[in-house]
């Protein structure tokens, strides 16, 4: 990021007097104080804790200024709402650097499609893309403010938890091209119906403009939500964009389309990935890439690791695996989402929580606090693993629905013996706890359906 303190203060209408401050250029903006390094701007957000509590830590780590919603004894930019200021700054920065913006949303495969589009465009342009699961009202502005100065193409993933989320993100990002991969197949979460999911995803038109192209599935459920005179291209069997041939191999896939001469090969299996790759190829064509460049981009795609995804256990149970970023807020948010989802018929809901690492001296309290976010009305059992989760186990005061394990093997055995075919089970914890090994064990011999 290349913005000066005075420039930022002007853009976000900081309310305090900054005349005493030197006008330095800010390198990065961070809301996790552990990521702050020398010369950075800190953004206190209200996550599992109030970020204002971590301003001191941010300055100890090298921050030279912080947003703040109240007067603090540190150099600060005083605003009404830190998040709104952050989002306003992102919109300004995006307009200043003015890359071409490609927006991607959809219930299935949006992360894979975002990765494929970025891999294709990187063959010809300086391209930046959403990292990890940074696809919401915090992650999207964070992505914009972290793009390299020379970025020509910016590929933004837009996630939706509630109605209106995508409209907001689209208005912030003002995309030049938008892609909707698929409309909800399962787990309606806070949306209530597939129709509401379709309406929500079509909110991507809000910041697009009818002259810019929307690429969307043939699924008629979206038809009622297409803006008048919207430039739209549909994909699917018999549509303008369609697959004409598909050959699946164990670890790769080859396919043809009705708009490319070449056969395309991607290093990942699954028919839905052929569709995702077809969309990426079409975006590449629209951006002026040759078929040769498109082929190369798709053959070398780097998929986002450890994204939040629904998988299937060997016995048929639904697994929600979110082992990407185990900070207190992400853990609270995924618990809220998982507990909102109705159980499968004759099924139970189970949660596996492992330590959230590197949380410093407030770690014990942050782990114990998770008890406030566990709804024992809907959970059959909570499995805790790791020395820090002992704090949560103690806080549960012998609740029989809460069990604790010292080792991953004991945890795995307990889950394997409890888990029933119609159950749903959530896994959440820091990468370092290696929960993915437990997921892999109960997933054995079952193809996973990637949703993210
Ligand atoms: N609450 C809280 C904390 C964090 N929260 C977040 O990073 C965070 C993550 C998320 S998120 O859900 O992970 N995410 C962000 C990117 O886009 C997708 C969604 C969100 Cl939405 C909001 C916040 Cl505020 S990071 C963090 C804390 C509290 C503790 N901090 C370290 C620390 C420990 C002890 C100390 O004394 C000082 C600092 C690290």
Coordinates of N, CA, C and O in Angstrom, one line a residue, residues 305-309 311-312 319-324 326 352-355 357 385 408-409 411-412 415 426-444 448 450:
X305 N -5.1 -23.0 -0.3 CA -5.0 -24.1 0.6 C -6.0 -24.0 1.8 O -6.3 -22.9 2.1
X306 N -6.4 -25.1 2.3 CA -7.1 -25.1 3.6 C -8.2 -24.1 3.7 O -8.4 -23.5 4.7
X307 N -9.0 -24.0 2.6 CA -10.1 -23.1 2.6 C -11.2 -23.7 3.4 O -11.2 -24.9 3.6
X308 N -12.2 -22.9 3.8 CA -13.3 -23.5 4.5 C -14.1 -24.3 3.6 O -14.5 -23.8 2.5
X309 N -14.3 -25.6 3.8 CA -15.0 -26.4 2.8 C -15.9 -27.5 3.5 O -15.5 -28.0 4.5
X311 N -17.0 -31.3 3.4 CA -16.5 -32.5 2.8 C -17.4 -33.6 3.3 O -18.3 -33.4 4.1
X312 N -17.1 -34.9 2.9 CA -17.9 -36.0 3.2 C -17.1 -37.0 4.0 O -16.0 -37.3 3.6
X319 N -18.9 -33.0 6.8 CA -17.8 -32.4 7.5 C -17.6 -30.9 7.1 O -17.5 -30.7 5.9
X320 N -17.6 -30.0 8.0 CA -17.3 -28.6 7.7 C -15.9 -28.3 8.3 O -15.7 -28.3 9.5
X321 N -14.9 -28.2 7.4 CA -13.5 -28.1 7.8 C -13.0 -26.7 7.6 O -13.0 -26.2 6.5
X322 N -12.6 -26.0 8.7 CA -12.2 -24.6 8.6 C -10.9 -24.5 9.4 O -10.9 -24.0 10.6
X323 N -9.8 -25.0 8.8 CA -8.6 -25.0 9.6 C -7.6 -23.9 9.1 O -6.4 -24.1 9.1
X324 N -8.2 -22.9 8.5 CA -7.4 -21.9 7.8 C -6.9 -20.8 8.7 O -5.7 -20.6 8.9
X326 N -7.4 -19.6 12.6 CA -8.0 -19.9 13.8 C -7.7 -18.7 14.8 O -7.0 -18.9 15.8
X352 N -15.6 -29.9 16.8 CA -14.2 -30.2 17.2 C -13.4 -28.9 17.2 O -13.3 -28.3 16.2
X353 N -12.9 -28.6 18.4 CA -12.1 -27.3 18.5 C -10.7 -27.7 19.0 O -10.6 -28.3 20.0
X354 N -9.7 -27.2 18.3 CA -8.3 -27.3 18.7 C -7.8 -25.9 19.0 O -8.4 -24.9 18.6
X355 N -6.6 -25.9 19.6 CA -6.0 -24.7 20.1 C -5.9 -23.6 19.0 O -5.6 -23.9 17.9
X357 N -3.5 -20.9 18.2 CA -2.1 -20.6 18.6 C -1.8 -19.1 18.5 O -2.4 -18.4 17.8
X385 N -9.4 -30.3 21.9 CA -8.0 -30.9 21.8 C -7.0 -29.8 21.8 O -7.0 -28.8 21.2
X408 N -4.1 -36.4 19.5 CA -4.9 -36.5 18.3 C -5.5 -37.9 18.0 O -6.6 -38.0 17.5
X409 N -4.7 -38.9 18.4 CA -5.2 -40.3 18.2 C -6.4 -40.5 19.0 O -7.4 -41.1 18.5
X411 N -8.5 -38.3 20.1 CA -9.6 -37.5 19.5 C -10.2 -38.3 18.3 O -11.4 -38.4 18.2
X412 N -9.3 -38.8 17.5 CA -9.8 -39.4 16.3 C -10.6 -40.7 16.6 O -11.7 -40.9 16.0
X415 N -14.1 -39.7 17.8 CA -15.0 -39.2 16.7 C -15.4 -40.4 15.9 O -16.6 -40.5 15.6
X426 N -18.1 -30.1 12.7 CA -17.3 -28.9 12.4 C -15.9 -29.1 13.0 O -15.8 -29.6 14.1
X427 N -14.9 -28.8 12.2 CA -13.5 -28.9 12.7 C -12.9 -27.4 12.6 O -13.0 -26.8 11.5
X428 N -12.4 -26.9 13.7 CA -11.8 -25.6 13.7 C -10.6 -25.6 14.6 O -10.7 -26.1 15.8
X429 N -9.5 -25.0 14.2 CA -8.3 -24.9 15.0 C -7.1 -24.4 14.2 O -7.2 -24.4 12.9
X430 N -6.0 -24.0 14.8 CA -4.9 -23.5 14.1 C -4.3 -24.6 13.2 O -4.3 -25.8 13.6
X431 N -3.7 -24.2 12.1 CA -3.0 -25.2 11.2 C -2.0 -26.0 12.0 O -1.9 -27.2 11.8
X432 N -1.3 -25.4 13.0 CA -0.3 -26.1 13.8 C -0.8 -27.2 14.6 O -0.1 -28.1 14.9
X433 N -2.2 -27.3 14.8 CA -2.7 -28.4 15.6 C -3.0 -29.6 14.7 O -3.3 -30.7 15.1
X434 N -2.8 -29.4 13.3 CA -2.9 -30.5 12.3 C -4.2 -31.3 12.4 O -4.3 -32.5 12.3
X435 N -5.3 -30.5 12.6 CA -6.7 -31.2 12.6 C -6.9 -31.8 11.2 O -7.7 -32.8 11.1
X436 N -6.3 -31.3 10.2 CA -6.6 -31.9 8.8 C -6.3 -33.4 8.8 O -6.9 -34.1 8.0
X437 N -5.3 -33.8 9.7 CA -5.0 -35.3 9.7 C -6.2 -36.1 10.2 O -6.5 -37.2 9.8
X438 N -6.9 -35.5 11.2 CA -8.1 -36.1 11.7 C -9.2 -36.1 10.7 O -9.8 -37.2 10.4
X439 N -9.3 -35.0 10.0 CA -10.4 -34.9 8.9 C -10.0 -36.0 7.8 O -10.9 -36.8 7.4
X440 N -8.8 -36.1 7.4 CA -8.4 -37.1 6.4 C -8.7 -38.5 6.8 O -9.2 -39.3 6.1
X441 N -8.5 -38.8 8.1 CA -8.8 -40.1 8.6 C -10.3 -40.5 8.5 O -10.6 -41.6 8.1
X442 N -11.1 -39.5 8.9 CA -12.6 -39.9 8.9 C -13.1 -39.7 7.5 O -14.2 -40.2 7.2
X443 N -12.4 -39.0 6.6 CA -12.8 -38.8 5.2 C -12.4 -40.0 4.3 O -12.9 -40.1 3.2
X444 N -11.5 -40.8 4.8 CA -10.9 -41.9 4.0 C -12.0 -42.6 3.1 O -13.1 -42.9 3.6
X448 N -14.2 -35.8 -1.8 CA -14.8 -34.6 -1.1 C -15.4 -33.7 -2.1 O -15.0 -33.5 -3.2
X450 N -15.8 -29.9 -2.9 CA -15.2 -28.7 -2.4 C -16.3 -27.5 -2.5 O -16.8 -27.3 -3.6

